[in-house]
Amino acid sequence: MAAALHLQTHTCFHGTFQLSPPPRLSVSFPSLSRSFPSNRRSLSAHVKAAVSSSSTTTLQEGIAEFYDESSGIWEDIWGDHMHHGYYDPGSDVSGSDHRAAQIRMIEESLRFAGISDDPANRPKRIVDVGCGIGGSSRYLARKYGAKCQGITLSPVQAGRANALANAQVLADQVCFEVADALNQPFPDDQFDLVWSMESGEHMPDKPKFVEELVRVAAPGGTIIVVTWCHRDLGPSEESLQPWEQKLLNRICDAYYLPEWCSTSDYVKLFQSLSLQDIKAGDWTENVAPFWPAVIRSALTWKGFTSLLRSGLKTIKGALVMPLMIEGFQKGVIKFAIIACRKPAE
């Protein structure tokens, strides 16, 4: 049985009114790592059947504990943006400012989705789904002068994100809380921009994840999902090759990832909900330098000693970092962006 995680007592502004975060449900999700058959007629039924299968693994609890344990070391070495950097393909990055590349990832994502810098049209209400310690939220709040709310499964991340917002005099613009992305604590039609930067890979029910993103988006609002996917399957394929699945399974075990899907699966999910202006991009080449840089940082004295102090989950995650590089190099893992717009009323 899953152990309930403690909620932050911080109260966030929800829309134009105050709403305390509801208790997060203590739900057991299986730790799955099978690939979606992209030619299944009902992707949603396939995934939901998998989610309801018996398992003793509590995925949400594992995710929360992993980030409770590892977020401090990440911030200490890499700063407050807990996502890949964006680089020019084939560029020499030996002396790159990797933190600047993480900011560029945000900017390139906004550009890909066509988010306007025009004060009359730029987003005013933003939700950051899987917010980490709030790096994207604070950046977007400053950039657009917007109100931004972030949700995470990790109490440590939510607490740190709020502390950083207070320290940076942004507490009146950004707010963070513990909440489930599959059951978001927001009313319908709330946000001009729904932002998910590398959190979709943790979602055990991809259709429900997408449905929630669409539900909380305001009419005419934009949804941006940047996430890890497996490669698209060929017309005659029903699954990945056994060696590919074995590689992903090892990564799933270390990073608390459930079932992977492909970029085309995400596109189909958004199409099934009648979203508009759907487009997807493969940025695998643009993130290629990132994991080698993370490994190099772990091999420094500061990184090594911090890793030893962090805990077993973080150490286990560090040991499979070379598998991420292998997955990208062999074309099994894709770094994808999907952007779309909710129809205006």
Short mmCIF file of C-alpha atoms in Angstrom, two decimals:
data_model
loop_
_atom_site.label_atom_id
_atom_site.label_comp_id
_atom_site.label_asym_id
_atom_site.label_seq_id
_atom_site.Cartn_x
_atom_site.Cartn_y
_atom_site.Cartn_z
CA MET A 1 0.00 0.00 0.00
CA ALA A 2 1.25 3.47 -0.86
CA ALA A 3 2.24 5.72 1.99
CA ALA A 4 0.65 9.15 1.75
CA LEU A 5 3.15 11.97 1.25
CA HIS A 6 2.98 15.09 3.37
CA LEU A 7 1.44 18.11 1.66
CA GLN A 8 2.85 21.59 1.72
CA THR A 9 0.75 23.85 3.93
CA HIS A 10 1.47 26.79 1.62
CA THR A 11 -1.65 28.18 -0.02
CA CYS A 12 -1.44 29.04 -3.72
CA PHE A 13 -3.52 31.48 -5.70
CA HIS A 14 -5.71 29.50 -8.10
CA GLY A 15 -7.02 31.63 -10.91
CA THR A 16 -8.50 34.74 -9.38
CA PHE A 17 -9.32 33.19 -6.00
CA GLN A 18 -7.56 31.44 -3.14
CA LEU A 19 -7.71 27.68 -2.88
CA SER A 20 -5.78 25.47 -0.51
CA PRO A 21 -4.27 22.39 -2.15
CA PRO A 22 -6.44 19.31 -1.71
CA PRO A 23 -4.98 16.17 -0.13
CA ARG A 24 -3.07 14.21 -2.70
CA LEU A 25 -4.49 10.75 -3.17
CA SER A 26 -2.26 7.91 -2.10
CA VAL A 27 -2.61 5.78 -5.21
CA SER A 28 -0.43 2.85 -6.20
CA PHE A 29 0.70 2.90 -9.82
CA PRO A 30 2.65 0.08 -11.40
CA SER A 31 6.20 0.69 -12.50
CA LEU A 32 5.74 -0.26 -16.13
CA SER A 33 8.13 0.00 -19.01
CA ARG A 34 6.40 -1.52 -22.03
CA SER A 35 6.11 0.53 -25.21
CA PHE A 36 2.85 1.69 -26.74
CA PRO A 37 1.78 -0.23 -29.83
CA SER A 38 1.17 2.87 -31.93
CA ASN A 39 -1.15 1.04 -34.30
CA ARG A 40 -3.57 0.06 -31.53
CA ARG A 41 -6.99 1.49 -32.28
CA SER A 42 -7.50 2.61 -28.71
CA LEU A 43 -4.32 3.93 -27.17
CA SER A 44 -6.22 5.20 -24.14
CA ALA A 45 -7.76 1.81 -23.40
CA HIS A 46 -4.39 0.09 -23.73
CA VAL A 47 -2.66 2.45 -21.35
CA LYS A 48 -5.42 2.55 -18.77
CA ALA A 49 -5.55 -1.23 -18.74
CA ALA A 50 -1.83 -1.24 -17.99
CA VAL A 51 -2.20 1.33 -15.22
CA SER A 52 -4.89 -0.71 -13.49
CA SER A 53 -2.85 -3.94 -13.45
CA SER A 54 -1.74 -5.27 -10.09
CA SER A 55 1.58 -4.05 -8.71
CA THR A 56 3.11 -3.38 -5.34
CA THR A 57 5.26 -0.54 -6.63
CA THR A 58 4.07 2.93 -5.73
CA LEU A 59 5.26 5.03 -8.59
CA GLN A 60 4.26 8.41 -7.21
CA GLU A 61 5.97 7.76 -3.92
CA GLY A 62 9.12 6.65 -5.70
CA ILE A 63 9.16 9.76 -7.89
CA ALA A 64 8.68 12.04 -4.89
CA GLU A 65 11.41 10.34 -2.87
CA PHE A 66 13.81 10.38 -5.85
CA TYR A 67 13.43 14.14 -6.26
CA ASP A 68 13.33 14.80 -2.53
CA GLU A 69 16.73 13.16 -2.39
CA SER A 70 18.35 14.41 -5.60
CA SER A 71 17.11 17.97 -6.10
CA GLY A 72 19.61 19.51 -3.69
CA ILE A 73 22.66 18.08 -5.44
CA TRP A 74 21.26 19.10 -8.83
CA GLU A 75 20.68 22.68 -7.72
CA ASP A 76 24.11 22.86 -6.10
CA ILE A 77 25.89 21.84 -9.31
CA TRP A 78 23.53 22.84 -12.13
CA GLY A 79 21.28 25.54 -10.71
CA ASP A 80 17.51 25.75 -10.56
CA HIS A 81 16.63 24.47 -14.06
CA MET A 82 16.16 20.71 -13.85
CA HIS A 83 16.04 19.95 -17.56
CA HIS A 84 18.20 19.50 -20.66
CA GLY A 85 20.04 22.30 -22.35
CA TYR A 86 19.53 23.22 -26.03
CA TYR A 87 22.61 23.29 -28.27
CA ASP A 88 23.31 23.81 -31.96
CA PRO A 89 23.75 20.38 -33.61
CA GLY A 90 27.38 19.43 -34.07
CA SER A 91 28.70 22.46 -32.22
CA ASP A 92 31.79 22.39 -30.04
CA VAL A 93 30.41 22.55 -26.52
CA SER A 94 33.59 21.86 -24.58
CA GLY A 95 33.44 25.34 -23.12
CA SER A 96 29.71 25.86 -23.29
CA ASP A 97 27.78 27.50 -20.54
CA HIS A 98 25.37 24.67 -19.88
CA ARG A 99 23.14 26.76 -17.65
CA ALA A 100 22.73 29.20 -20.54
CA ALA A 101 21.79 26.21 -22.72
CA GLN A 102 19.03 25.37 -20.24
CA ILE A 103 17.64 28.89 -20.58
CA ARG A 104 17.88 28.53 -24.32
CA MET A 105 15.76 25.36 -24.05
CA ILE A 106 12.99 27.47 -22.54
CA GLU A 107 13.29 30.15 -25.20
CA GLU A 108 13.41 27.67 -28.09
CA SER A 109 10.32 25.92 -26.71
CA LEU A 110 8.42 29.20 -26.56
CA ARG A 111 9.56 30.06 -30.08
CA PHE A 112 8.54 26.65 -31.42
CA ALA A 113 5.06 27.09 -29.97
CA GLY A 114 4.72 30.62 -31.31
CA ILE A 115 4.26 32.31 -27.95
CA SER A 116 3.99 36.04 -28.50
CA ASP A 117 6.14 38.66 -26.79
CA ASP A 118 3.51 41.27 -27.59
CA PRO A 119 2.27 42.62 -24.23
CA ALA A 120 -1.31 42.41 -25.49
CA ASN A 121 -1.06 38.72 -26.39
CA ARG A 122 1.57 37.19 -24.14
CA PRO A 123 0.44 34.69 -21.48
CA LYS A 124 -0.82 36.13 -18.22
CA ARG A 125 -1.63 32.88 -16.36
CA ILE A 126 0.75 29.93 -16.56
CA VAL A 127 0.84 26.48 -14.99
CA ASP A 128 4.11 24.56 -14.72
CA VAL A 129 3.24 20.84 -14.56
CA GLY A 130 6.13 19.01 -12.93
CA CYS A 131 7.82 22.22 -11.84
CA GLY A 132 10.93 20.90 -10.10
CA ILE A 133 12.28 23.70 -7.91
CA GLY A 134 10.51 26.29 -10.03
CA GLY A 135 13.19 27.44 -12.45
CA SER A 136 10.89 27.63 -15.49
CA SER A 137 8.07 29.22 -13.48
CA ARG A 138 10.22 32.05 -12.20
CA TYR A 139 11.76 32.62 -15.61
CA LEU A 140 8.37 32.77 -17.34
CA ALA A 141 6.89 34.99 -14.63
CA ARG A 142 9.71 37.50 -15.10
CA LYS A 143 9.62 37.31 -18.88
CA TYR A 144 5.91 37.88 -19.24
CA GLY A 145 4.94 39.55 -15.96
CA ALA A 146 2.61 36.57 -15.53
CA LYS A 147 1.13 34.70 -12.61
CA CYS A 148 2.59 31.19 -12.57
CA GLN A 149 1.63 28.16 -10.51
CA GLY A 150 3.77 25.04 -10.29
CA ILE A 151 2.93 21.54 -9.14
CA THR A 152 5.24 18.68 -8.18
CA LEU A 153 5.01 15.38 -6.32
CA SER A 154 8.03 16.30 -4.21
CA PRO A 155 7.44 18.22 -0.96
CA VAL A 156 11.13 19.11 -0.89
CA GLN A 157 10.91 20.63 -4.38
CA ALA A 158 7.74 22.58 -3.60
CA GLY A 159 9.24 23.98 -0.40
CA ARG A 160 12.48 24.96 -2.09
CA ALA A 161 10.64 26.50 -5.05
CA ASN A 162 8.58 28.72 -2.72
CA ALA A 163 11.68 29.68 -0.75
CA LEU A 164 13.47 30.74 -3.94
CA ALA A 165 10.40 32.71 -5.05
CA ASN A 166 10.41 34.58 -1.74
CA ALA A 167 14.13 35.22 -1.95
CA GLN A 168 13.78 36.57 -5.49
CA VAL A 169 10.80 38.78 -4.57
CA LEU A 170 8.46 36.80 -6.81
CA ALA A 171 6.08 35.40 -4.20
CA ASP A 172 3.25 37.59 -5.51
CA GLN A 173 3.68 36.10 -9.00
CA VAL A 174 4.64 32.44 -8.51
CA CYS A 175 3.44 29.73 -6.16
CA PHE A 176 4.24 26.04 -5.80
CA GLU A 177 2.47 23.11 -4.21
CA VAL A 178 2.41 19.33 -3.99
CA ALA A 179 -0.18 17.98 -6.40
CA ASP A 180 -0.81 15.19 -8.89
CA ALA A 181 -0.52 16.10 -12.58
CA LEU A 182 -3.17 13.48 -13.32
CA ASN A 183 -5.62 15.20 -10.97
CA GLN A 184 -4.66 18.85 -11.01
CA PRO A 185 -6.13 21.09 -8.27
CA PHE A 186 -7.33 23.75 -10.71
CA PRO A 187 -10.69 24.62 -12.24
CA ASP A 188 -11.23 24.17 -15.97
CA ASP A 189 -10.07 26.74 -18.54
CA GLN A 190 -7.59 28.55 -16.29
CA PHE A 191 -4.23 29.01 -18.02
CA ASP A 192 -3.07 30.83 -21.14
CA LEU A 193 0.05 28.67 -21.18
CA VAL A 194 0.25 25.08 -19.95
CA TRP A 195 3.92 24.18 -19.60
CA SER A 196 5.32 20.68 -19.07
CA MET A 197 9.13 20.57 -19.24
CA GLU A 198 10.38 17.00 -18.93
CA SER A 199 7.68 15.67 -16.63
CA GLY A 200 5.55 13.65 -19.08
CA GLU A 201 7.95 10.72 -18.93
CA HIS A 202 6.92 10.18 -15.29
CA MET A 203 3.20 9.95 -16.06
CA PRO A 204 1.77 6.41 -15.79
CA ASP A 205 -1.43 7.29 -17.66
CA LYS A 206 -0.50 9.35 -20.72
CA PRO A 207 -4.09 9.87 -21.93
CA LYS A 208 -5.14 11.18 -18.51
CA PHE A 209 -2.05 13.39 -18.41
CA VAL A 210 -2.94 14.94 -21.77
CA GLU A 211 -6.61 15.28 -20.80
CA GLU A 212 -5.62 17.25 -17.69
CA LEU A 213 -3.32 19.53 -19.66
CA VAL A 214 -6.18 20.29 -22.03
CA ARG A 215 -8.75 20.68 -19.25
CA VAL A 216 -6.85 23.39 -17.37
CA ALA A 217 -5.87 25.28 -20.53
CA ALA A 218 -7.94 28.38 -21.24
CA PRO A 219 -9.78 28.55 -24.57
CA GLY A 220 -7.20 29.72 -27.09
CA GLY A 221 -4.40 28.77 -24.69
CA THR A 222 -1.19 27.03 -25.70
CA ILE A 223 0.09 23.69 -24.40
CA ILE A 224 3.79 22.86 -24.59
CA VAL A 225 5.09 19.39 -23.70
CA VAL A 226 8.83 18.72 -23.79
CA THR A 227 9.52 15.13 -22.93
CA TRP A 228 11.51 11.94 -23.42
CA CYS A 229 9.94 9.48 -25.86
CA HIS A 230 10.92 6.26 -27.53
CA ARG A 231 11.29 6.20 -31.29
CA ASP A 232 8.21 6.02 -33.48
CA LEU A 233 7.35 2.47 -34.46
CA GLY A 234 7.38 1.41 -38.08
CA PRO A 235 4.18 0.42 -39.93
CA SER A 236 4.84 -3.29 -39.37
CA GLU A 237 6.00 -2.98 -35.74
CA GLU A 238 3.84 -3.56 -32.69
CA SER A 239 6.60 -2.97 -30.16
CA LEU A 240 10.24 -2.03 -29.78
CA GLN A 241 12.95 -4.60 -30.34
CA PRO A 242 13.77 -6.70 -27.24
CA TRP A 243 17.19 -5.10 -26.82
CA GLU A 244 15.62 -1.64 -27.04
CA GLN A 245 13.04 -2.50 -24.42
CA LYS A 246 15.71 -3.97 -22.15
CA LEU A 247 17.64 -0.70 -22.33
CA LEU A 248 14.56 1.35 -21.46
CA ASN A 249 13.66 -1.00 -18.62
CA ARG A 250 16.98 -0.35 -16.92
CA ILE A 251 16.46 3.42 -17.23
CA CYS A 252 12.89 3.12 -15.93
CA ASP A 253 14.03 1.25 -12.84
CA ALA A 254 16.51 3.98 -11.90
CA TYR A 255 14.43 7.07 -12.73
CA TYR A 256 10.96 5.89 -11.65
CA LEU A 257 9.55 5.99 -15.15
CA PRO A 258 6.40 4.11 -16.16
CA GLU A 259 5.38 3.24 -19.69
CA TRP A 260 7.14 5.11 -22.48
CA CYS A 261 5.36 6.37 -25.56
CA SER A 262 6.41 7.82 -28.88
CA THR A 263 6.07 11.36 -30.18
CA SER A 264 3.39 10.18 -32.61
CA ASP A 265 1.42 8.75 -29.66
CA TYR A 266 1.32 12.20 -28.06
CA VAL A 267 0.22 13.76 -31.33
CA LYS A 268 -2.60 11.21 -31.63
CA LEU A 269 -3.74 11.94 -28.09
CA PHE A 270 -3.97 15.67 -28.76
CA GLN A 271 -5.71 15.01 -32.08
CA SER A 272 -8.28 12.85 -30.29
CA LEU A 273 -9.18 15.86 -28.13
CA SER A 274 -9.57 18.16 -31.15
CA LEU A 275 -6.63 20.41 -30.32
CA GLN A 276 -5.53 22.83 -33.02
CA ASP A 277 -2.18 23.77 -34.59
CA ILE A 278 -0.57 20.54 -33.34
CA LYS A 279 3.08 20.21 -34.22
CA ALA A 280 5.96 18.13 -32.98
CA GLY A 281 9.72 18.36 -33.20
CA ASP A 282 12.64 16.01 -32.65
CA TRP A 283 15.34 17.83 -30.69
CA THR A 284 17.48 14.79 -29.99
CA GLU A 285 20.51 16.27 -31.75
CA ASN A 286 20.06 19.54 -29.89
CA VAL A 287 20.36 17.90 -26.47
CA ALA A 288 23.16 15.45 -27.34
CA PRO A 289 25.88 17.29 -25.35
CA PHE A 290 23.84 17.41 -22.17
CA TRP A 291 24.26 13.96 -20.61
CA PRO A 292 28.04 13.84 -21.20
CA ALA A 293 28.22 17.21 -19.40
CA VAL A 294 26.16 15.87 -16.49
CA ILE A 295 28.48 12.86 -16.21
CA ARG A 296 31.53 15.11 -16.23
CA SER A 297 30.03 17.21 -13.43
CA ALA A 298 29.39 14.06 -11.40
CA LEU A 299 33.05 13.08 -11.75
CA THR A 300 34.34 16.29 -10.22
CA TRP A 301 35.30 16.19 -6.55
CA LYS A 302 32.30 18.35 -5.66
CA GLY A 303 29.97 16.18 -7.70
CA PHE A 304 31.38 12.91 -6.36
CA THR A 305 31.22 13.90 -2.70
CA SER A 306 27.73 15.38 -3.11
CA LEU A 307 26.58 12.19 -4.80
CA LEU A 308 27.85 10.04 -1.96
CA ARG A 309 25.94 12.16 0.56
CA SER A 310 22.71 12.27 -1.44
CA GLY A 311 21.43 8.72 -1.04
CA LEU A 312 20.99 5.42 -2.83
CA LYS A 313 18.27 6.54 -5.24
CA THR A 314 20.43 9.35 -6.57
CA ILE A 315 23.47 7.10 -6.85
CA LYS A 316 21.40 4.53 -8.75
CA GLY A 317 20.25 7.27 -11.12
CA ALA A 318 23.82 8.43 -11.69
CA LEU A 319 24.96 4.92 -12.59
CA VAL A 320 22.52 4.66 -15.51
CA MET A 321 23.37 8.03 -17.06
CA PRO A 322 25.54 6.30 -19.70
CA LEU A 323 22.44 4.34 -20.73
CA MET A 324 20.68 7.61 -21.59
CA ILE A 325 23.58 8.47 -23.89
CA GLU A 326 23.42 5.01 -25.44
CA GLY A 327 19.68 5.33 -25.96
CA PHE A 328 20.04 8.66 -27.73
CA GLN A 329 22.98 7.51 -29.85
CA LYS A 330 21.21 4.33 -30.97
CA GLY A 331 18.01 6.15 -31.82
CA VAL A 332 15.87 4.43 -29.19
CA ILE A 333 15.27 7.56 -27.10
CA LYS A 334 13.99 10.73 -28.68
CA PHE A 335 13.83 14.17 -27.11
CA ALA A 336 10.53 15.58 -28.30
CA ILE A 337 8.53 18.78 -28.17
CA ILE A 338 4.82 18.85 -28.87
CA ALA A 339 2.88 22.12 -29.00
CA CYS A 340 -0.77 22.79 -29.70
CA ARG A 341 -3.60 25.21 -29.01
CA LYS A 342 -6.96 24.71 -27.33
CA PRO A 343 -9.81 25.93 -29.54
CA ALA A 344 -11.15 29.34 -28.60
CA GLU A 345 -14.75 29.52 -27.53
#
